[in-house]
C-alpha positions as semicolon CSV with decimal commas, in nm:
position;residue;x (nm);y (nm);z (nm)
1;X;13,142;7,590;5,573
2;X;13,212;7,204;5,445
3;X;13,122;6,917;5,624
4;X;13,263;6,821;5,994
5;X;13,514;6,617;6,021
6;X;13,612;6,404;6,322
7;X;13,948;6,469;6,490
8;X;13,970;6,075;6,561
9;X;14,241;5,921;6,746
10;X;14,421;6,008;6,977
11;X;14,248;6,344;7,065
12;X;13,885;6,155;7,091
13;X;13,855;5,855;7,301
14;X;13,509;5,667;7,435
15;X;13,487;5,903;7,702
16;X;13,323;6,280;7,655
17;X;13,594;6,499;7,473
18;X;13,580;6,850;7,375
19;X;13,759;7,156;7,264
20;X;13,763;7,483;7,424
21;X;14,067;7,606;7,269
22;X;14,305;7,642;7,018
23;X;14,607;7,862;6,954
24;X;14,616;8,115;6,662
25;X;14,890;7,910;6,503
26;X;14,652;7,642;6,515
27;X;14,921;7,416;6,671
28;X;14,788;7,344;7,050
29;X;14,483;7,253;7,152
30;X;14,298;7,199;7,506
31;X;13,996;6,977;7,547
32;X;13,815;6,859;7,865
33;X;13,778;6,505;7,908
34;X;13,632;6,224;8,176
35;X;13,857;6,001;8,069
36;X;13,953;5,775;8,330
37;X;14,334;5,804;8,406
38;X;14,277;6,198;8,506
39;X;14,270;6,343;8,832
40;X;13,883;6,415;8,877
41;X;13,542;6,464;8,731
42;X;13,665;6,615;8,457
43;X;14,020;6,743;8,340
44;X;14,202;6,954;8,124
45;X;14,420;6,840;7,870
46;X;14,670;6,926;7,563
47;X;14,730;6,805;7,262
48;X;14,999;6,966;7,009
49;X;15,087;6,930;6,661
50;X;15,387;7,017;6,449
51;X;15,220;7,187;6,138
52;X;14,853;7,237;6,066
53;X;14,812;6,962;5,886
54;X;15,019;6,722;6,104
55;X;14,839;6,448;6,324
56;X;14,762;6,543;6,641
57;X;14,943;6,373;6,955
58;X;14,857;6,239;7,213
59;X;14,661;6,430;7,445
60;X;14,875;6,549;7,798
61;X;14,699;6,580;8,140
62;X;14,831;6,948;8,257
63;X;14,786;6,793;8,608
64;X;14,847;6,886;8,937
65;X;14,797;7,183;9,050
66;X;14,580;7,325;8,726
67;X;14,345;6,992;8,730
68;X;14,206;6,867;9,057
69;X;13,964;6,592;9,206
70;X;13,649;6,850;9,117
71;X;13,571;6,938;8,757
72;X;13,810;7,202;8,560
73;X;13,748;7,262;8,200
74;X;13,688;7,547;7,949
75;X;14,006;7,674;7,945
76;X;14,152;7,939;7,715
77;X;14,534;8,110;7,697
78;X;14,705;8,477;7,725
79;X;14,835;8,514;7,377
80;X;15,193;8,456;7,586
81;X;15,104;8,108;7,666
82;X;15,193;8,212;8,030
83;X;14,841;8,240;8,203
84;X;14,585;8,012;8,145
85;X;14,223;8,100;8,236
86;X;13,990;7,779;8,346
87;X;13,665;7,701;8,453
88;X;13,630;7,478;8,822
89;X;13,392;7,379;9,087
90;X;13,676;7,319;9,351
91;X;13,639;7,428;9,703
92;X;13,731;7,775;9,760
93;X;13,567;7,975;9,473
94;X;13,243;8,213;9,505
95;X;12,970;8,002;9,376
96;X;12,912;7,666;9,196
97;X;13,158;7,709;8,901
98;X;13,374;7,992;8,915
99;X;13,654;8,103;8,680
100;X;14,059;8,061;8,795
101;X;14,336;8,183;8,649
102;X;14,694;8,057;8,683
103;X;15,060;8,178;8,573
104;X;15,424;8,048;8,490
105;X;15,696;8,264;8,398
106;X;15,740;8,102;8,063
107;X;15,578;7,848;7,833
108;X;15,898;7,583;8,023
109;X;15,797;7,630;8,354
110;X;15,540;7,497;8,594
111;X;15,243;7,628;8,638
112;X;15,181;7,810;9,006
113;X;14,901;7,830;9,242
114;X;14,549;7,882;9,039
115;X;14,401;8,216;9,171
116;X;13,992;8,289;9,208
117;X;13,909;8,589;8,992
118;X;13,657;8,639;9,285
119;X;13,427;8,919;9,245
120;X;13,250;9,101;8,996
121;X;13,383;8,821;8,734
122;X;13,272;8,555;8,965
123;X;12,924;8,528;9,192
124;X;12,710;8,266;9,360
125;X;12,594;8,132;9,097
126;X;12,798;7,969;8,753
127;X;13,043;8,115;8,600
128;X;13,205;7,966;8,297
129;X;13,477;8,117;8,051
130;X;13,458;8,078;7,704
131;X;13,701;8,313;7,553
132;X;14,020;8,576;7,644
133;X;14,091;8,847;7,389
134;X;14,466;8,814;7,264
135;X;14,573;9,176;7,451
136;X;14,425;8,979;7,730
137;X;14,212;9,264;7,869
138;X;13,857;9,140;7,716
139;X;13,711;8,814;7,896
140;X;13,362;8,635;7,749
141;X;13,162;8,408;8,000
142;X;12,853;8,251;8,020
143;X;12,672;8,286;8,375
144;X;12,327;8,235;8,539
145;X;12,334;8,534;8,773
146;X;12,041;8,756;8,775
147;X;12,039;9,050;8,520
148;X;12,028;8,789;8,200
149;X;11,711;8,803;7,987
150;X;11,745;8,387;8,004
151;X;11,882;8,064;8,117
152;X;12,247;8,110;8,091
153;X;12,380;8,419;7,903
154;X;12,659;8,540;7,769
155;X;12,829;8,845;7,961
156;X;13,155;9,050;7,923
157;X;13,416;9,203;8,138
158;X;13,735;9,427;8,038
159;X;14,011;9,600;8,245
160;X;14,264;9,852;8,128
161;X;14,568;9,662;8,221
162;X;14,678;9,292;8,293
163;X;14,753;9,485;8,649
164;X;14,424;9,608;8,652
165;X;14,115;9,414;8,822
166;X;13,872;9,312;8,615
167;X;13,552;9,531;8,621
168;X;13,160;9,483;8,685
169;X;13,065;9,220;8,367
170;X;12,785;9,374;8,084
171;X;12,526;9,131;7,974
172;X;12,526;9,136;7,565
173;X;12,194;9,226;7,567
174;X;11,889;9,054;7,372
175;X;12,059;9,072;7,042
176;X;12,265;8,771;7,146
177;X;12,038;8,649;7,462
178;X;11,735;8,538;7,434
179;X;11,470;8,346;7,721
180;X;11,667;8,047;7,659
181;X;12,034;7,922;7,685
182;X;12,331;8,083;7,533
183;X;12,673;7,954;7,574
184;X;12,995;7,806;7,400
185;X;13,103;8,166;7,249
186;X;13,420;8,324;7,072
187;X;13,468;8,628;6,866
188;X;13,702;8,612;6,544
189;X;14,039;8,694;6,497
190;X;13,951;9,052;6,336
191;X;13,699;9,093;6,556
192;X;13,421;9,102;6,307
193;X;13,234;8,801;6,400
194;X;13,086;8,665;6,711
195;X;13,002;8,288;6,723
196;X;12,796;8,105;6,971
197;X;12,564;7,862;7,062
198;X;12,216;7,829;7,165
199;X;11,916;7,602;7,216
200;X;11,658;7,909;7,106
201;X;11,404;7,851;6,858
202;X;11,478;7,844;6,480
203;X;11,788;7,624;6,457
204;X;11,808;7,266;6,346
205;X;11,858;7,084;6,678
206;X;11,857;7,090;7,055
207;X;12,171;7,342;7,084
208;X;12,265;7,489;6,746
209;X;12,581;7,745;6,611
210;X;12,511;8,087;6,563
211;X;12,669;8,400;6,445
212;X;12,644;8,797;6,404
213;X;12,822;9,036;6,298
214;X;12,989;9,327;6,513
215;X;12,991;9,691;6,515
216;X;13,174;9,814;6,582
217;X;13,454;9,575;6,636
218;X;13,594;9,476;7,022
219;X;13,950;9,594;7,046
């Protein structure tokens, strides 16, 4: 890997920006930011770019009803662009951050009504997505709930269909969890990789990137 570089202006400001996706053409990206002209704690918003080496503009609150007064971030797309998975602690979900989901019937169109995924995907405790396979049928979260072997795991659910309901979530198991914190993940494009983050011991800092490989692949 070479050294970080800083997306600068306009996608950073002095308030607390970060990614939690981008699109496979690399051309959209979503962040969650406090910064102050939002509608709550902490927002989603969208930046686009023409190519992948273009600048980045400015970054668009998706606003009402996606973003609310409470805190929404973490946010990740069906490979249509038409439903939008997000992370919130607005009234009406099953615990203390719970994962939504919300449609429009095409990439032109407002977005409707966010929808709980309510139960098994969401429970008492925290919920937070990180990642939605492109077939969108494979969802990866990070939770609390008992079951975990620490902190916060990581935990995956699938479902046969986009008609289907999403089934009971699997912990990954101590090959990826450990007694501490695990969070922040993604698996690569051909499905040979799974990245994520952690504060265990043997990285370089507080909360460090990780990786291993697969096998088999995820479909």
């Amino acid at each position: 890997w070479g050294p970080p570089a800083n997306v600068g202006s306009p996608v950073n400001r002095p308030s607390v920006d970060y990614p939690h996706y981008i699109s496979a053409d690399g051309l959209l990206l979503c962040i969650t930011s406090d910064r102050p002209d939002g509608c709550g704690h902490a927002d989603i918003w969208m930046a686009t770019r023409a190519t992948v080496d273009g600048a980045w503009s400015e970054p668009v609150n998706l606003g009402p009803p996606v973003n609310s007064p409470a805190w929404e971030g973490s946010s990740s797309f069906s490979s249509n662009g038409c439903t939008l998975y997000f992370t919130s602690d607005r009234s009406g979900g099953h615990g203390e951050h719970d994962i939504w989901s919300v449609t429009r019937a095409t990439v032109s169109d407002r977005w409707g009504t966010p929808v709980n995924l309510g139960p098994p995907v969401n429970s008492s405790l925290v919920e937070i997505l990180y990642w939605i396979s492109a077939d969108d049928l494979t969802l990866l979260f990070g939770s609390n709930r008992p079951g975990g072997y620490g902190g916060a795991d990581l935990w995956l659910s699938t479902r046969a269909t986009v008609a289907d309901p999403w089934g009971q979530p699997v912990n990954l198991g101590p090959t990826v969890n450990s007694p501490y914190n695990e969070a922040l993940a993604c698996i690569s494009a051909d499905g040979s990789t799974f990245y994520f983050s952690s504060d265990r011991p043997g990285g370089c800092g507080g909360w460090d990137l990780w990786q291993v490989q697969l096998n088999p692949v995820i479909d």
